[in-house]
Amino acid sequence: MGALVGAALLVAAGIGALGTAPATAAPDGATPLGRIVPAPAKVTPGGSAYEITAKTRIRVDDASKDARRIGGYLADVLRPSTGYRLPVTDDDAGDGIRLELSAKDKALGAEGYRLTSTGRSVTIVAHAPAGLFHGVQTLRQQLPAKAESDSRQSGPWLVAGGTVEDSPRYGYRSAMLDVSRHFFSVDKVKRYIDQLALYKINKLHLHLSDDQGWRIAIDSWPRLATYGGSTQVGGGAGGHYTKAQYKDIVRYAASRYLEVVPEIDMPSHTNAALASYAELNCDGVAPPLYTGTEVGFSSLCVNKQVTYDFVDDVVRELAALTPGKYLHIGGDEAHSTSHEDYVTFMNRVQPIVAKYGKTVVGWHQLTEATPIKGALAQYWGLDGTSAAEKAQVAAAAKNGTGLVISPADRTYLDMKYTKDTPLGLAWAGYVEVQRSYDWDPGNYLPGAPAAAVKGVEAPMWSETLSESAQVEYMAFPRLPGVAELGWSPAATHDWNTYKVRLAEQAPRWDALGIAYYKSPQVPWNG
Ligand code: TNX
């Protein structure tokens, strides 16, 4: 694309103001409208800024519980730092912050919103609650970073004047947390959910089982959790979620408009299950628990009926805990399962997922079998993946299989940034911040139709990670970039302007207690 055409597109997308200008505030001290992550689809700056004061009320539609809940959420974010009462009221006439659900604004879709800021009010209009919630995230980012503080700060609390009209490029914008290699408590998962919500991520993929640990209680096979969940990489105590705890995670995620996508990885990555129940093994002998980090050595016994009884029970119980649409069945790295057995297994398991009303998601090896109608394949290849493997996934996409794009050498948040990164792995290479951002999910997989791409994911594998601070160091600053690839129009994509907006997020992470990697590629101090 020529530079002039590129610039014209940026202006057409309404983000000319995001250009290469230095990271200075607008004349009235407010963050320039739209200078947020992910970049909004359309920004029309103008008019005077709105100021949140001690008198500000949050006005919601009295008919909507969702709008009231989102108003309460916004008040909870802003009360500690501003010190204001910010009452949520259903008296929806008057000045202040207004959250409106509009049946007629269908063009805003399931997740879009319009934010209008004037001297008297900030109004967020959406067609659906998720859009209101995303609009609230935009409002948060337009306020000074210290608005995120949990102690009282001094204002002024200005929101630049103008209008943002915004809706996502993709409906599937996911982050994965591997709670198997190391177990993460409910509170740690909630903390991550809050961070994902700030960047408009709408799926939390939980990798609930692997060789090192089974993390979800299944009543019909209780030893999966009590024994199979009793350790982790390195031999620590591990853990598992009771059904009540898991429902708590699902509910919390839903309150932040994230859908939980649970994964039971099969037929390999199953040592924790095989260790818990001898009958799942072809030789009837249970292996010991495993606390190392090798992959691909375990396999369910494909030719035993009990295997499918087991899968049926697990999928039934997990589906019952899952209000969301998707259930992920893994299917990666089945190195100790023959190709024939793998195909048999995946083709038998997919209808079980469908029987319990869920849509299949699998790692892209699923395309070696026959993806069921409506299935999504999660592409995790890298530049070096063979042309044949890429072609196989592309062929499935041409046949109607949807794609979630999560290239290991772009979006794997567990990859080291450089050789000096103290945490993480390097099998897919080093992934610095620019590399993780500077690509296009729409044309990433050669031969796959753009329409097959449903979205992106940033997986966080946890072989080397067990604490929130470690997860955050690997996620920030790469996660916001993947979130932007999922949300923002391709026409806004530009590393040179993105890196400036990204740098402007850092004071917000400081206020939130997120210790991020200070990549030399990002101009942190303007
Ligand atoms: C590959 S990506 C895996 C995981 C590892 C990860 C580490 C994929 C589907 N499988 O088993 O944890 O690499 O980066």
XYZ file of C-alpha atoms and ligand atoms in Angstrom:
540
model
C 0.000 0.000 0.000
C 1.372 3.457 -0.926
C 1.993 5.860 1.950
C -0.630 8.298 0.659
C -3.312 5.647 0.310
C -2.432 4.380 3.772
C -2.753 7.857 5.258
C -6.077 8.383 3.496
C -7.401 5.153 4.958
C -6.371 6.218 8.434
C -8.263 9.466 8.065
C -11.252 7.616 6.616
C -11.177 5.378 9.662
C -11.280 8.555 11.681
C -8.041 8.049 13.502
C -5.920 10.658 11.792
C -5.539 12.238 15.213
C -3.780 9.099 16.405
C -0.944 9.678 13.959
C 2.681 10.154 14.791
C 2.067 13.170 17.037
C 4.065 13.049 20.249
C 2.364 11.732 23.350
C 1.178 15.111 24.525
C -2.238 15.775 25.996
C -4.910 17.859 24.264
C -4.818 21.593 25.133
C -7.343 21.143 27.945
C -5.261 18.358 29.527
C -7.466 15.443 28.509
C -6.180 12.338 26.704
C -6.899 12.970 22.998
C -10.092 11.181 22.048
C -9.421 7.716 20.637
C -5.807 7.514 21.834
C -6.547 4.160 23.463
C -5.907 0.433 22.947
C -7.460 -1.176 20.973
C -7.762 1.672 18.453
C -11.415 2.553 17.863
C -12.976 2.181 14.421
C -13.956 5.836 14.105
C -13.100 8.936 16.123
C -14.486 12.432 15.595
C -12.833 14.752 18.108
C -14.292 18.168 18.890
C -16.032 20.360 21.412
C -15.248 20.789 25.051
C -14.206 18.055 27.424
C -16.505 16.529 30.019
C -15.311 16.682 33.612
C -16.283 14.112 36.228
C -16.886 15.958 39.504
C -18.323 15.292 42.953
C -21.757 15.989 41.449
C -21.513 13.451 38.613
C -24.194 10.803 38.502
C -24.171 7.625 36.436
C -27.545 7.499 34.714
C -28.881 4.210 33.399
C -31.970 3.036 31.676
C -34.357 1.917 34.407
C -35.558 -1.020 32.324
C -32.175 -2.704 32.128
C -30.514 -4.719 34.875
C -27.447 -5.033 32.651
C -27.061 -1.279 32.261
C -27.422 -0.856 36.023
C -24.812 -3.528 36.687
C -22.394 -1.949 34.210
C -23.011 1.438 35.829
C -22.168 -0.107 39.194
C -18.989 -1.584 37.749
C -17.922 1.806 36.389
C -18.633 3.460 39.748
C -16.554 0.770 41.504
C -13.620 1.467 39.180
C -13.754 5.250 39.684
C -14.787 5.758 43.328
C -11.481 4.916 45.048
C -9.362 7.219 42.861
C -11.765 10.145 42.470
C -13.195 9.919 45.966
C -16.612 10.830 44.513
C -19.882 9.074 45.358
C -20.876 8.573 41.711
C -24.385 7.324 42.479
C -25.975 5.072 39.871
C -29.478 6.332 39.198
C -32.283 5.324 36.881
C -33.298 8.953 36.535
C -31.931 8.998 33.022
C -32.600 12.623 32.170
C -29.920 15.204 32.911
C -26.180 15.703 32.801
C -23.562 13.192 33.849
C -22.452 9.808 32.555
C -25.288 8.104 30.666
C -25.404 4.421 29.726
C -28.140 3.701 27.196
C -29.251 0.495 25.543
C -30.891 1.308 22.245
C -33.050 -1.251 20.463
C -33.026 0.773 17.259
C -29.233 1.191 16.971
C -28.878 -2.245 15.385
C -25.864 -1.139 13.377
C -23.828 -1.135 16.596
C -24.184 -4.923 16.663
C -23.589 -7.280 19.579
C -20.488 -5.497 20.888
C -20.325 -2.013 19.365
C -20.979 1.306 21.088
C -21.037 5.045 20.463
C -19.478 7.333 23.054
C -20.284 11.041 22.874
C -18.479 13.459 25.158
C -19.606 17.090 25.537
C -19.168 19.752 28.187
C -22.262 18.427 29.968
C -22.239 14.673 29.619
C -20.616 11.491 28.395
C -23.194 9.245 26.772
C -22.484 5.646 25.819
C -25.098 4.060 23.569
C -25.062 0.391 22.619
C -27.438 -2.107 21.070
C -26.450 -4.847 23.535
C -24.949 -4.883 27.049
C -21.530 -6.079 25.875
C -21.277 -2.907 23.792
C -22.026 -0.738 26.812
C -19.345 -2.578 28.751
C -16.774 -2.067 25.980
C -17.754 1.612 25.819
C -17.059 1.844 29.544
C -13.542 0.458 28.904
C -13.029 3.224 26.366
C -14.215 5.794 28.920
C -11.751 4.379 31.487
C -8.854 4.744 29.075
C -9.838 8.310 28.176
C -9.455 9.289 31.833
C -6.023 9.939 33.360
C -4.181 6.718 34.277
C -4.405 7.558 37.967
C -8.154 6.902 37.716
C -7.109 3.238 38.080
C -5.518 3.842 41.460
C -7.071 2.301 44.566
C -6.303 5.394 46.632
C -7.589 8.928 46.316
C -5.899 11.058 43.648
C -6.357 14.634 42.515
C -8.217 15.449 39.290
C -9.249 17.006 37.041
C -11.022 13.963 35.572
C -11.472 15.042 31.974
C -12.856 13.143 28.990
C -11.953 14.853 25.693
C -14.882 16.101 23.606
C -16.180 14.338 20.505
C -17.586 11.008 19.378
C -16.175 7.489 19.188
C -18.116 4.973 17.082
C -16.680 1.560 17.513
C -17.290 -2.117 16.928
C -14.947 -5.090 16.608
C -13.331 -6.594 13.533
C -13.741 -10.105 14.993
C -16.257 -11.677 17.354
C -13.724 -14.144 18.792
C -11.036 -12.311 20.784
C -9.538 -14.756 23.193
C -6.888 -15.232 25.827
C -5.941 -18.675 27.114
C -4.655 -19.497 30.563
C -3.033 -22.902 31.127
C -4.150 -23.767 34.672
C -2.869 -27.333 34.293
C 0.924 -27.025 34.176
C 0.584 -24.755 37.199
C -2.681 -24.334 39.023
C -4.054 -20.800 39.352
C -6.446 -19.952 42.189
C -9.881 -18.457 41.486
C -8.613 -15.053 42.625
C -5.674 -15.167 40.231
C -7.978 -16.069 37.350
C -10.301 -13.189 38.271
C -7.382 -10.771 38.326
C -6.435 -11.844 34.798
C -10.063 -11.529 33.653
C -10.093 -7.912 34.824
C -6.955 -7.197 32.823
C -8.393 -8.856 29.700
C -11.617 -6.853 29.983
C -9.712 -3.565 29.831
C -8.617 -4.526 26.301
C -12.038 -5.771 25.138
C -11.061 -9.469 25.044
C -14.296 -11.495 25.042
C -13.196 -15.125 25.519
C -11.286 -16.797 28.322
C -10.020 -20.173 27.141
C -9.124 -22.293 30.184
C -6.753 -25.191 29.502
C -8.226 -27.375 32.265
C -6.379 -30.643 31.774
C -2.982 -31.813 30.675
C -0.374 -34.397 31.634
C 0.541 -32.541 34.818
C -2.897 -31.898 36.276
C -6.662 -32.243 35.946
C -8.233 -29.066 37.296
C -12.031 -29.426 37.245
C -14.189 -31.602 39.499
C -16.111 -34.274 37.542
C -18.620 -36.053 39.812
C -18.789 -39.277 37.810
C -14.970 -39.638 37.784
C -13.941 -38.019 41.079
C -10.307 -39.151 41.122
C -9.577 -36.958 38.064
C -9.556 -33.902 40.310
C -8.669 -35.361 43.703
C -5.728 -37.435 42.451
C -5.118 -36.199 38.897
C -5.153 -32.607 40.160
C -2.878 -33.217 43.133
C 0.365 -31.997 41.614
C 1.838 -29.733 38.910
C 5.065 -28.973 37.059
C 7.919 -29.178 39.539
C 5.912 -31.309 41.962
C 3.956 -28.652 43.882
C 0.549 -29.281 45.400
C -1.485 -28.413 42.286
C -5.201 -28.071 42.922
C -8.526 -28.092 41.162
C -11.718 -26.064 40.946
C -14.808 -27.423 42.637
C -17.913 -27.001 40.500
C -18.964 -24.072 42.696
C -15.587 -22.382 42.208
C -15.695 -22.980 38.484
C -19.182 -21.473 38.273
C -17.858 -18.493 40.206
C -15.158 -17.997 37.534
C -17.734 -18.340 34.747
C -20.033 -15.825 36.452
C -17.220 -13.357 37.085
C -16.088 -13.632 33.471
C -19.668 -13.063 32.294
C -19.884 -9.926 34.426
C -16.925 -8.653 32.351
C -18.549 -9.897 29.116
C -16.082 -12.738 28.633
C -17.296 -16.193 27.688
C -15.327 -19.062 29.222
C -14.210 -21.677 26.672
C -13.226 -24.779 28.668
C -10.668 -27.170 27.195
C -10.176 -30.842 27.946
C -7.150 -31.763 25.865
C -7.452 -35.207 24.216
C -6.371 -37.838 23.202
C -2.810 -36.874 24.249
C -1.937 -34.505 27.125
C -3.921 -36.927 29.308
C -1.435 -38.393 31.774
C -3.289 -36.933 34.774
C -6.461 -38.793 33.717
C -4.561 -41.988 32.839
C -2.870 -41.903 36.259
C -6.241 -41.502 37.988
C -8.033 -44.422 36.307
C -6.161 -47.568 35.248
C -8.983 -48.668 32.937
C -8.368 -45.713 30.613
C -4.991 -47.214 29.683
C -4.694 -49.802 26.893
C -2.624 -52.031 29.187
C -4.873 -51.426 32.197
C -1.953 -50.064 34.221
C -2.077 -46.522 35.597
C 1.147 -44.548 35.060
C 2.508 -42.371 37.876
C 1.607 -38.692 38.099
C 3.841 -36.489 35.953
C 5.548 -33.243 36.940
C 7.940 -32.664 34.015
C 7.420 -30.602 30.849
C 7.673 -33.072 27.964
C 4.692 -33.189 25.589
C 3.056 -35.841 23.432
C 3.872 -39.009 25.414
C 0.390 -39.869 26.718
C -2.697 -41.162 24.930
C -6.186 -42.269 25.840
C -6.895 -45.806 24.654
C -8.685 -45.225 21.362
C -10.077 -48.749 20.930
C -11.723 -49.201 24.324
C -15.395 -48.362 24.821
C -14.696 -47.074 28.341
C -12.718 -44.213 26.751
C -15.880 -42.902 25.088
C -17.983 -43.439 28.222
C -15.391 -41.340 30.024
C -15.426 -38.623 27.354
C -19.234 -38.590 27.359
C -19.370 -38.123 31.138
C -16.722 -35.415 31.176
C -18.224 -33.490 28.259
C -21.746 -33.778 29.710
C -20.692 -32.427 33.106
C -18.510 -29.698 31.621
C -21.189 -28.633 29.126
C -23.614 -28.307 32.036
C -21.177 -25.855 33.693
C -20.797 -23.879 30.481
C -23.332 -21.230 29.463
C -21.076 -20.350 26.514
C -21.266 -21.823 23.072
C -17.893 -23.536 22.793
C -16.124 -26.571 24.187
C -12.467 -27.108 23.256
C -11.280 -30.703 22.873
C -7.575 -30.023 22.313
C -6.187 -32.587 19.885
C -2.645 -31.191 19.665
C 0.668 -33.043 19.806
C -0.794 -36.563 19.820
C 2.669 -37.958 19.083
C 1.994 -41.324 20.699
C -1.349 -41.913 18.975
C -1.234 -43.346 15.433
C -2.731 -41.195 12.681
C -5.479 -43.752 12.165
C -6.324 -43.860 15.871
C -6.241 -40.073 16.073
C -8.760 -39.732 13.250
C -10.992 -42.414 14.786
C -10.883 -40.704 18.162
C -11.494 -37.116 17.027
C -14.309 -38.186 14.719
C -15.993 -40.069 17.549
C -15.581 -37.349 20.159
C -16.873 -34.387 18.138
C -20.475 -35.696 17.961
C -20.422 -36.091 21.758
C -19.719 -32.372 22.084
C -22.528 -31.619 19.627
C -24.898 -33.943 21.518
C -24.468 -31.771 24.608
C -25.215 -28.638 22.621
C -21.717 -27.219 22.266
C -19.650 -26.103 19.296
C -16.325 -27.923 18.887
C -13.065 -26.039 19.045
C -9.827 -27.976 18.535
C -6.174 -27.179 17.939
C -5.566 -27.170 14.192
C -4.511 -30.843 14.139
C -8.250 -31.444 14.236
C -8.107 -30.861 10.468
C -6.224 -34.190 10.140
C -9.584 -35.743 11.057
C -12.942 -34.465 9.746
C -14.002 -31.287 11.540
C -17.694 -31.467 12.374
C -19.982 -28.821 10.873
C -19.520 -25.498 12.650
C -16.235 -26.509 14.308
C -13.421 -24.019 14.824
C -9.785 -24.975 14.340
C -7.241 -23.032 16.338
C -4.179 -22.464 14.174
C -1.018 -22.387 16.295
C 1.583 -22.883 13.568
C 4.517 -20.595 12.970
C 6.571 -19.315 10.054
C 8.423 -22.645 9.973
C 5.311 -24.843 9.884
C 5.419 -27.041 6.780
C 3.582 -25.927 3.656
C 1.644 -29.226 3.718
C 0.360 -28.627 7.240
C -0.623 -25.048 6.408
C -2.369 -26.256 3.242
C -4.335 -28.837 5.186
C -5.678 -26.214 7.588
C -6.395 -23.826 4.697
C -8.291 -26.580 2.867
C -10.465 -27.189 5.933
C -11.106 -23.447 6.122
C -12.214 -23.450 2.479
C -14.577 -26.267 3.408
C -16.252 -24.204 6.107
C -14.169 -24.812 9.236
C -13.742 -21.511 11.064
C -10.293 -20.430 12.239
C -9.005 -18.895 15.428
C -5.524 -17.614 14.700
C -2.872 -17.919 17.412
C 0.547 -18.293 15.779
C 3.081 -19.572 18.317
C 5.744 -17.155 17.070
C 3.377 -14.150 17.342
C 0.747 -14.607 20.040
C 2.189 -17.185 22.473
C 2.583 -15.100 25.590
C 4.812 -17.739 27.177
C 7.542 -17.201 24.568
C 10.526 -15.235 25.841
C 10.801 -11.672 24.521
C 14.580 -12.029 24.110
C 17.253 -14.475 25.187
C 17.503 -12.584 28.467
C 13.851 -12.987 29.500
C 14.013 -14.871 32.825
C 10.660 -16.654 32.325
C 9.043 -18.529 29.468
C 10.064 -20.908 26.691
C 11.739 -20.297 23.343
C 10.756 -23.224 21.119
C 8.898 -20.885 18.719
C 11.691 -18.282 18.911
C 11.838 -14.986 20.755
C 8.746 -12.838 20.396
C 9.411 -9.143 20.956
C 6.548 -6.658 21.124
C 6.647 -5.559 17.480
C 6.698 -9.148 16.256
C 3.623 -9.996 18.328
C 1.688 -7.015 16.924
C 2.921 -6.547 13.366
C 0.965 -9.083 11.284
C -2.579 -9.489 10.018
C -4.831 -12.346 11.159
C -6.992 -11.786 8.054
C -4.333 -12.990 5.630
C -1.945 -14.860 7.906
C -2.594 -18.419 6.771
C -1.872 -18.724 3.028
C -4.879 -19.983 1.084
C -7.384 -19.603 3.914
C -10.330 -17.367 2.980
C -10.450 -14.189 5.076
C -14.089 -14.934 5.930
C -13.057 -18.174 7.658
C -11.096 -16.205 10.253
C -13.283 -15.785 13.330
C -10.658 -14.159 15.483
C -7.436 -14.401 17.421
C -6.118 -15.797 20.668
C -3.168 -15.113 22.946
C -2.349 -18.350 24.818
C -0.440 -18.317 28.124
C 1.144 -21.734 28.694
C 2.336 -22.094 32.245
C 5.266 -24.528 32.351
C 7.420 -21.697 33.760
C 4.733 -19.502 35.326
C 2.823 -19.850 38.576
C 2.304 -16.339 39.972
C 0.138 -13.497 38.711
C 3.169 -11.210 38.535
C 4.862 -13.687 36.171
C 1.779 -13.996 33.961
C 1.518 -10.215 33.827
C 5.176 -9.740 32.921
C 4.669 -12.056 29.927
C 1.261 -10.607 28.953
C 2.213 -6.947 29.143
C 2.850 -5.380 26.760
C 2.057 -8.127 24.197
C -1.543 -8.933 25.163
C -2.935 -5.458 24.291
C -1.421 -5.839 20.798
C -3.196 -9.130 20.160
C -6.380 -7.571 21.555
C -5.997 -4.744 19.038
C -5.509 -7.219 16.157
C -8.815 -8.777 17.189
C -10.757 -5.557 17.663
C -9.474 -2.761 15.438
C -10.089 -2.322 11.691
C -7.112 -3.457 9.624
C -6.853 0.108 8.271
C -5.757 1.349 11.705
C -2.850 -1.102 11.858
C 0.437 0.745 12.089
C 3.326 -0.140 14.400
C 4.700 3.394 14.560
C 1.501 4.912 15.887
C 0.553 1.821 17.878
C 3.778 1.842 19.875
C 3.039 5.418 21.013
C -0.471 4.507 22.180
C 0.955 1.400 23.853
C 3.541 3.438 25.742
C 0.722 5.664 27.013
C -0.817 2.601 28.697
C 2.162 2.130 31.006
C 1.074 4.587 33.739
C -2.239 2.702 33.810
C -0.413 -0.609 34.398
C 1.603 1.085 37.143
C -1.623 2.248 38.807
C -3.063 -1.279 38.508
C 0.049 -2.908 39.976
C 1.017 -4.647 36.736
C 4.790 -5.056 36.398
C 5.363 -5.168 32.629
C 8.350 -5.865 30.387
C 9.964 -2.543 29.428
C 10.673 -3.454 25.832
C 13.278 -1.212 24.175
C 11.021 -1.205 21.083
C 8.411 0.941 22.848
C 8.931 4.698 23.514
C 7.906 4.534 27.164
C 8.766 8.084 28.018
C 7.422 9.826 24.928
C 2.840 -26.329 22.630
S 0.551 -25.168 21.363
C 1.718 -26.886 23.232
C 1.637 -26.933 24.679
C 2.832 -26.318 25.349
C 3.269 -25.101 24.586
C 4.379 -24.355 25.233
C -0.079 -26.463 21.739
C -1.368 -26.691 21.157
N 0.604 -27.284 22.546
O 1.456 -28.269 25.116
O 2.489 -25.981 26.650
O 3.647 -25.496 23.303
O 4.654 -23.178 24.573
